[in-house]
mmCIF file with all atom_site columns, C-alpha atoms in Angstrom:
data_model
loop_
_atom_site.group_PDB
_atom_site.id
_atom_site.type_symbol
_atom_site.label_atom_id
_atom_site.label_alt_id
_atom_site.label_comp_id
_atom_site.label_asym_id
_atom_site.label_entity_id
_atom_site.label_seq_id
_atom_site.pdbx_PDB_ins_code
_atom_site.Cartn_x
_atom_site.Cartn_y
_atom_site.Cartn_z
_atom_site.occupancy
_atom_site.B_iso_or_equiv
_atom_site.pdbx_formal_charge
_atom_site.auth_seq_id
_atom_site.auth_comp_id
_atom_site.auth_asym_id
_atom_site.auth_atom_id
_atom_site.pdbx_PDB_model_num
ATOM 1   C CA . MET A 1 1   ? 0.000   0.000  0.000   1.00 53.00 ? 1   MET A CA 1
ATOM 2   C CA . ALA A 1 2   ? 1.266   3.500  -0.804  1.00 69.00 ? 2   ALA A CA 1
ATOM 3   C CA . SER A 1 3   ? 2.261   5.854  1.967   1.00 81.00 ? 3   SER A CA 1
ATOM 4   C CA . PRO A 1 4   ? -0.414  8.232  3.258   1.00 76.00 ? 4   PRO A CA 1
ATOM 5   C CA . GLU A 1 5   ? 1.500   11.184 1.783   1.00 84.00 ? 5   GLU A CA 1
ATOM 6   C CA . LYS A 1 6   ? 1.491   9.614  -1.689  1.00 89.00 ? 6   LYS A CA 1
ATOM 7   C CA . GLN A 1 7   ? -2.199  8.712  -1.370  1.00 88.00 ? 7   GLN A CA 1
ATOM 8   C CA . LEU A 1 8   ? -3.013  12.288 -0.335  1.00 88.00 ? 8   LEU A CA 1
ATOM 9   C CA . GLN A 1 9   ? -0.983  13.663 -3.243  1.00 91.00 ? 9   GLN A CA 1
ATOM 10  C CA . SER A 1 10  ? -2.785  11.372 -5.682  1.00 92.00 ? 10  SER A CA 1
ATOM 11  C CA . LEU A 1 11  ? -6.219  12.303 -4.296  1.00 92.00 ? 11  LEU A CA 1
ATOM 12  C CA . TYR A 1 12  ? -5.346  15.984 -4.380  1.00 93.00 ? 12  TYR A CA 1
ATOM 13  C CA . GLU A 1 13  ? -4.241  15.748 -8.021  1.00 94.00 ? 13  GLU A CA 1
ATOM 14  C CA . GLU A 1 14  ? -7.528  14.048 -8.909  1.00 94.00 ? 14  GLU A CA 1
ATOM 15  C CA . PHE A 1 15  ? -9.402  16.766 -7.017  1.00 94.00 ? 15  PHE A CA 1
ATOM 16  C CA . GLN A 1 16  ? -7.542  19.464 -8.944  1.00 96.00 ? 16  GLN A CA 1
ATOM 17  C CA . LYS A 1 17  ? -8.382  17.691 -12.220 1.00 96.00 ? 17  LYS A CA 1
ATOM 18  C CA . PHE A 1 18  ? -12.083 17.744 -11.295 1.00 95.00 ? 18  PHE A CA 1
ATOM 19  C CA . GLN A 1 19  ? -11.866 21.426 -10.362 1.00 96.00 ? 19  GLN A CA 1
ATOM 20  C CA . GLN A 1 20  ? -10.271 22.228 -13.727 1.00 97.00 ? 20  GLN A CA 1
ATOM 21  C CA . GLU A 1 21  ? -12.993 20.234 -15.495 1.00 97.00 ? 21  GLU A CA 1
ATOM 22  C CA . LEU A 1 22  ? -15.610 22.130 -13.484 1.00 97.00 ? 22  LEU A CA 1
ATOM 23  C CA . GLN A 1 23  ? -14.101 25.487 -14.458 1.00 97.00 ? 23  GLN A CA 1
ATOM 24  C CA . THR A 1 24  ? -14.040 24.518 -18.139 1.00 98.00 ? 24  THR A CA 1
ATOM 25  C CA . THR A 1 25  ? -17.690 23.411 -17.976 1.00 98.00 ? 25  THR A CA 1
ATOM 26  C CA . VAL A 1 26  ? -18.749 26.594 -16.180 1.00 98.00 ? 26  VAL A CA 1
ATOM 27  C CA . ASP A 1 27  ? -16.983 28.625 -18.884 1.00 98.00 ? 27  ASP A CA 1
ATOM 28  C CA . ALA A 1 28  ? -18.914 26.692 -21.543 1.00 98.00 ? 28  ALA A CA 1
ATOM 29  C CA . LEU A 1 29  ? -22.164 27.404 -19.685 1.00 98.00 ? 29  LEU A CA 1
ATOM 30  C CA . GLN A 1 30  ? -21.399 31.111 -19.607 1.00 98.00 ? 30  GLN A CA 1
ATOM 31  C CA . LYS A 1 31  ? -20.796 31.122 -23.372 1.00 98.00 ? 31  LYS A CA 1
ATOM 32  C CA . LEU A 1 32  ? -24.090 29.320 -23.955 1.00 98.00 ? 32  LEU A CA 1
ATOM 33  C CA . GLU A 1 33  ? -25.942 31.790 -21.749 1.00 98.00 ? 33  GLU A CA 1
ATOM 34  C CA . ALA A 1 34  ? -24.385 34.691 -23.692 1.00 98.00 ? 34  ALA A CA 1
ATOM 35  C CA . GLN A 1 35  ? -25.539 33.101 -26.958 1.00 98.00 ? 35  GLN A CA 1
ATOM 36  C CA . GLN A 1 36  ? -28.992 32.630 -25.472 1.00 98.00 ? 36  GLN A CA 1
ATOM 37  C CA . GLN A 1 37  ? -29.168 36.290 -24.443 1.00 98.00 ? 37  GLN A CA 1
ATOM 38  C CA . GLU A 1 38  ? -28.066 37.400 -27.901 1.00 97.00 ? 38  GLU A CA 1
ATOM 39  C CA . SER A 1 39  ? -30.684 35.204 -29.593 1.00 96.00 ? 39  SER A CA 1
ATOM 40  C CA . GLU A 1 40  ? -33.391 36.471 -27.224 1.00 97.00 ? 40  GLU A CA 1
ATOM 41  C CA . ASN A 1 41  ? -32.444 40.040 -28.158 1.00 96.00 ? 41  ASN A CA 1
ATOM 42  C CA . VAL A 1 42  ? -32.762 39.163 -31.856 1.00 94.00 ? 42  VAL A CA 1
ATOM 43  C CA . GLN A 1 43  ? -36.153 37.607 -31.164 1.00 94.00 ? 43  GLN A CA 1
ATOM 44  C CA . LYS A 1 44  ? -37.292 40.810 -29.414 1.00 95.00 ? 44  LYS A CA 1
ATOM 45  C CA . GLU A 1 45  ? -36.129 42.839 -32.407 1.00 93.00 ? 45  GLU A CA 1
ATOM 46  C CA . PHE A 1 46  ? -38.226 40.651 -34.726 1.00 92.00 ? 46  PHE A CA 1
ATOM 47  C CA . LYS A 1 47  ? -41.307 41.611 -32.724 1.00 91.00 ? 47  LYS A CA 1
ATOM 48  C CA . THR A 1 48  ? -40.673 45.302 -33.407 1.00 93.00 ? 48  THR A CA 1
ATOM 49  C CA . LEU A 1 49  ? -40.423 44.842 -37.177 1.00 91.00 ? 49  LEU A CA 1
ATOM 50  C CA . THR A 1 50  ? -43.193 45.955 -39.504 1.00 89.00 ? 50  THR A CA 1
ATOM 51  C CA . PRO A 1 51  ? -44.591 43.591 -42.149 1.00 85.00 ? 51  PRO A CA 1
ATOM 52  C CA . THR A 1 52  ? -42.609 45.451 -44.808 1.00 88.00 ? 52  THR A CA 1
ATOM 53  C CA . SER A 1 53  ? -39.300 45.340 -42.913 1.00 90.00 ? 53  SER A CA 1
ATOM 54  C CA . LYS A 1 54  ? -36.432 43.580 -44.591 1.00 92.00 ? 54  LYS A CA 1
ATOM 55  C CA . VAL A 1 55  ? -34.245 41.061 -42.757 1.00 93.00 ? 55  VAL A CA 1
ATOM 56  C CA . TYR A 1 56  ? -30.676 40.272 -43.685 1.00 92.00 ? 56  TYR A CA 1
ATOM 57  C CA . LYS A 1 57  ? -28.465 37.437 -42.515 1.00 90.00 ? 57  LYS A CA 1
ATOM 58  C CA . LEU A 1 58  ? -24.687 37.672 -42.307 1.00 90.00 ? 58  LEU A CA 1
ATOM 59  C CA . VAL A 1 59  ? -23.116 34.716 -44.101 1.00 91.00 ? 59  VAL A CA 1
ATOM 60  C CA . GLY A 1 60  ? -19.365 35.073 -43.985 1.00 93.00 ? 60  GLY A CA 1
ATOM 61  C CA . PRO A 1 61  ? -18.559 38.561 -45.282 1.00 94.00 ? 61  PRO A CA 1
ATOM 62  C CA . VAL A 1 62  ? -21.873 38.862 -47.187 1.00 95.00 ? 62  VAL A CA 1
ATOM 63  C CA . LEU A 1 63  ? -25.312 40.074 -46.094 1.00 94.00 ? 63  LEU A CA 1
ATOM 64  C CA . LEU A 1 64  ? -28.077 37.996 -47.676 1.00 94.00 ? 64  LEU A CA 1
ATOM 65  C CA . LYS A 1 65  ? -31.734 38.947 -47.724 1.00 94.00 ? 65  LYS A CA 1
ATOM 66  C CA . GLN A 1 66  ? -33.856 36.486 -45.758 1.00 93.00 ? 66  GLN A CA 1
ATOM 67  C CA . ASP A 1 67  ? -37.570 35.985 -45.278 1.00 92.00 ? 67  ASP A CA 1
ATOM 68  C CA . LYS A 1 68  ? -38.690 37.448 -41.938 1.00 91.00 ? 68  LYS A CA 1
ATOM 69  C CA . ASP A 1 69  ? -40.710 34.364 -40.919 1.00 90.00 ? 69  ASP A CA 1
ATOM 70  C CA . GLU A 1 70  ? -37.890 32.061 -41.919 1.00 93.00 ? 70  GLU A CA 1
ATOM 71  C CA . ALA A 1 71  ? -35.400 34.093 -39.896 1.00 93.00 ? 71  ALA A CA 1
ATOM 72  C CA . SER A 1 72  ? -37.737 34.178 -36.879 1.00 93.00 ? 72  SER A CA 1
ATOM 73  C CA . THR A 1 73  ? -38.188 30.407 -37.038 1.00 95.00 ? 73  THR A CA 1
ATOM 74  C CA . ALA A 1 74  ? -34.425 29.891 -37.263 1.00 95.00 ? 74  ALA A CA 1
ATOM 75  C CA . VAL A 1 75  ? -33.883 32.037 -34.161 1.00 96.00 ? 75  VAL A CA 1
ATOM 76  C CA . MET A 1 76  ? -36.575 30.130 -32.225 1.00 96.00 ? 76  MET A CA 1
ATOM 77  C CA . GLU A 1 77  ? -34.958 26.814 -33.179 1.00 97.00 ? 77  GLU A CA 1
ATOM 78  C CA . ARG A 1 78  ? -31.565 28.146 -32.155 1.00 97.00 ? 78  ARG A CA 1
ATOM 79  C CA . LEU A 1 79  ? -32.981 29.196 -28.782 1.00 97.00 ? 79  LEU A CA 1
ATOM 80  C CA . GLN A 1 80  ? -34.371 25.686 -28.251 1.00 98.00 ? 80  GLN A CA 1
ATOM 81  C CA . PHE A 1 81  ? -31.026 24.155 -29.169 1.00 98.00 ? 81  PHE A CA 1
ATOM 82  C CA . ILE A 1 82  ? -29.168 26.501 -26.825 1.00 98.00 ? 82  ILE A CA 1
ATOM 83  C CA . GLN A 1 83  ? -31.604 25.773 -23.969 1.00 98.00 ? 83  GLN A CA 1
ATOM 84  C CA . GLU A 1 84  ? -31.059 22.028 -24.395 1.00 98.00 ? 84  GLU A CA 1
ATOM 85  C CA . ALA A 1 85  ? -27.282 22.574 -24.369 1.00 98.00 ? 85  ALA A CA 1
ATOM 86  C CA . ILE A 1 86  ? -27.590 24.712 -21.213 1.00 98.00 ? 86  ILE A CA 1
ATOM 87  C CA . ASN A 1 87  ? -29.604 21.978 -19.486 1.00 98.00 ? 87  ASN A CA 1
ATOM 88  C CA . ARG A 1 88  ? -27.008 19.329 -20.439 1.00 98.00 ? 88  ARG A CA 1
ATOM 89  C CA . THR A 1 89  ? -24.181 21.562 -19.258 1.00 98.00 ? 89  THR A CA 1
ATOM 90  C CA . LYS A 1 90  ? -25.870 22.299 -15.922 1.00 98.00 ? 90  LYS A CA 1
ATOM 91  C CA . SER A 1 91  ? -26.363 18.564 -15.410 1.00 98.00 ? 91  SER A CA 1
ATOM 92  C CA . GLU A 1 92  ? -22.677 17.993 -16.172 1.00 98.00 ? 92  GLU A CA 1
ATOM 93  C CA . ILE A 1 93  ? -21.720 20.721 -13.681 1.00 97.00 ? 93  ILE A CA 1
ATOM 94  C CA . ASP A 1 94  ? -23.779 18.990 -10.977 1.00 98.00 ? 94  ASP A CA 1
ATOM 95  C CA . LYS A 1 95  ? -22.044 15.672 -11.711 1.00 97.00 ? 95  LYS A CA 1
ATOM 96  C CA . ILE A 1 96  ? -18.598 17.260 -11.530 1.00 97.00 ? 96  ILE A CA 1
ATOM 97  C CA . LYS A 1 97  ? -19.479 19.053 -8.282  1.00 97.00 ? 97  LYS A CA 1
ATOM 98  C CA . ASN A 1 98  ? -20.507 15.710 -6.787  1.00 97.00 ? 98  ASN A CA 1
ATOM 99  C CA . LYS A 1 99  ? -17.196 14.182 -7.890  1.00 95.00 ? 99  LYS A CA 1
ATOM 100 C CA . CYS A 1 100 ? -15.351 17.090 -6.246  1.00 95.00 ? 100 CYS A CA 1
ATOM 101 C CA . GLN A 1 101 ? -17.285 16.653 -3.007  1.00 96.00 ? 101 GLN A CA 1
ATOM 102 C CA . ARG A 1 102 ? -16.606 12.899 -2.908  1.00 95.00 ? 102 ARG A CA 1
ATOM 103 C CA . LYS A 1 103 ? -12.913 13.483 -3.572  1.00 94.00 ? 103 LYS A CA 1
ATOM 104 C CA . GLN A 1 104 ? -12.812 16.137 -0.827  1.00 95.00 ? 104 GLN A CA 1
ATOM 105 C CA . MET A 1 105 ? -14.366 13.645 1.596   1.00 95.00 ? 105 MET A CA 1
ATOM 106 C CA . GLU A 1 106 ? -11.767 11.033 0.646   1.00 93.00 ? 106 GLU A CA 1
ATOM 107 C CA . ILE A 1 107 ? -8.997  13.567 1.258   1.00 91.00 ? 107 ILE A CA 1
ATOM 108 C CA . SER A 1 108 ? -10.459 14.559 4.639   1.00 92.00 ? 108 SER A CA 1
ATOM 109 C CA . GLU A 1 109 ? -10.818 10.921 5.711   1.00 92.00 ? 109 GLU A CA 1
ATOM 110 C CA . LEU A 1 110 ? -7.253  10.110 4.729   1.00 89.00 ? 110 LEU A CA 1
ATOM 111 C CA . GLN A 1 111 ? -5.974  13.222 6.519   1.00 89.00 ? 111 GLN A CA 1
ATOM 112 C CA . SER A 1 112 ? -7.900  12.221 9.656   1.00 89.00 ? 112 SER A CA 1
ATOM 113 C CA . GLN A 1 113 ? -6.530  8.681  9.495   1.00 87.00 ? 113 GLN A CA 1
ATOM 114 C CA . ALA A 1 114 ? -2.980  9.952  9.042   1.00 83.00 ? 114 ALA A CA 1
ATOM 115 C CA . GLN A 1 115 ? -3.383  12.399 11.919  1.00 86.00 ? 115 GLN A CA 1
ATOM 116 C CA . ALA A 1 116 ? -4.817  9.711  14.205  1.00 85.00 ? 116 ALA A CA 1
ATOM 117 C CA . GLN A 1 117 ? -1.992  7.373  13.247  1.00 83.00 ? 117 GLN A CA 1
ATOM 118 C CA . MET A 1 118 ? 0.627   10.030 14.038  1.00 82.00 ? 118 MET A CA 1
ATOM 119 C CA . GLN A 1 119 ? -1.022  10.812 17.383  1.00 84.00 ? 119 GLN A CA 1
ATOM 120 C CA . GLY A 1 120 ? -1.072  7.100  18.178  1.00 81.00 ? 120 GLY A CA 1
ATOM 121 C CA . GLN A 1 121 ? 2.626   6.834  17.400  1.00 80.00 ? 121 GLN A CA 1
ATOM 122 C CA . GLN A 1 122 ? 3.407   9.872  19.560  1.00 80.00 ? 122 GLN A CA 1
ATOM 123 C CA . ALA A 1 123 ? 1.358   8.527  22.460  1.00 76.00 ? 123 ALA A CA 1
ATOM 124 C CA . GLY A 1 124 ? 2.952   5.094  22.148  1.00 70.00 ? 124 GLY A CA 1
ATOM 125 C CA . GLY A 1 125 ? 6.405   6.611  21.872  1.00 61.00 ? 125 GLY A CA 1
ATOM 126 C CA . ALA A 1 126 ? 6.113   8.672  25.087  1.00 55.00 ? 126 ALA A CA 1
ATOM 127 C CA . GLY A 1 127 ? 6.627   5.663  27.356  1.00 51.00 ? 127 GLY A CA 1
ATOM 128 C CA . SER A 1 128 ? 9.515   4.222  25.397  1.00 50.00 ? 128 SER A CA 1
ATOM 129 C CA . GLY A 1 129 ? 13.124  4.633  26.251  1.00 49.00 ? 129 GLY A CA 1
ATOM 130 C CA . PRO A 1 130 ? 15.453  2.944  28.719  1.00 50.00 ? 130 PRO A CA 1
ATOM 131 C CA . PRO A 1 131 ? 13.830  1.653  31.886  1.00 50.00 ? 131 PRO A CA 1
ATOM 132 C CA . GLY A 1 132 ? 13.927  4.176  34.673  1.00 48.00 ? 132 GLY A CA 1
ATOM 133 C CA . ALA A 1 133 ? 14.839  7.033  32.336  1.00 46.00 ? 133 ALA A CA 1
ATOM 134 C CA . GLY A 1 134 ? 11.790  8.978  33.376  1.00 46.00 ? 134 GLY A CA 1
ATOM 135 C CA . GLN A 1 135 ? 12.135  8.170  37.099  1.00 46.00 ? 135 GLN A CA 1
ATOM 136 C CA . GLN A 1 136 ? 14.173  10.010 39.702  1.00 47.00 ? 136 GLN A CA 1
ATOM 137 C CA . ALA A 1 137 ? 16.694  8.074  41.675  1.00 47.00 ? 137 ALA A CA 1
ATOM 138 C CA . GLN A 1 138 ? 15.875  7.613  45.328  1.00 49.00 ? 138 GLN A CA 1
ATOM 139 C CA . VAL A 1 139 ? 18.709  7.889  47.750  1.00 49.00 ? 139 VAL A CA 1
ATOM 140 C CA . ALA A 1 140 ? 18.515  5.940  51.001  1.00 50.00 ? 140 ALA A CA 1
ATOM 141 C CA . SER A 1 141 ? 19.981  7.669  53.978  1.00 43.00 ? 141 SER A CA 1
#
């Protein structure tokens, strides 16, 4: 079995890996939420358009004319897609948080075991030494 220090180091590295994964997933969630906000703003703009308004879509460096209803439908579909991605990402975040919590508990348990073991060694070591080393000599008069 590996030493407690090596076990702690290994657990801590795993914990750090989960934290990095969590940060990456949270970043992805923030990007999705920004895309959602942008699409919601576009959807609000569609509601302010008149029936004769023209809609253009940016495709690469070119603006192409697009049917208003078609564009509105595309934005609604995009919002649905983004919402599904947000839900998946939030679920993934919850899973990673649970992994982090379990790993933290493992680290705490191992630290407690190591501390108890060291205290046991110190307590057991207090009475050791040569016989009579801790006693005062009595002088008979």
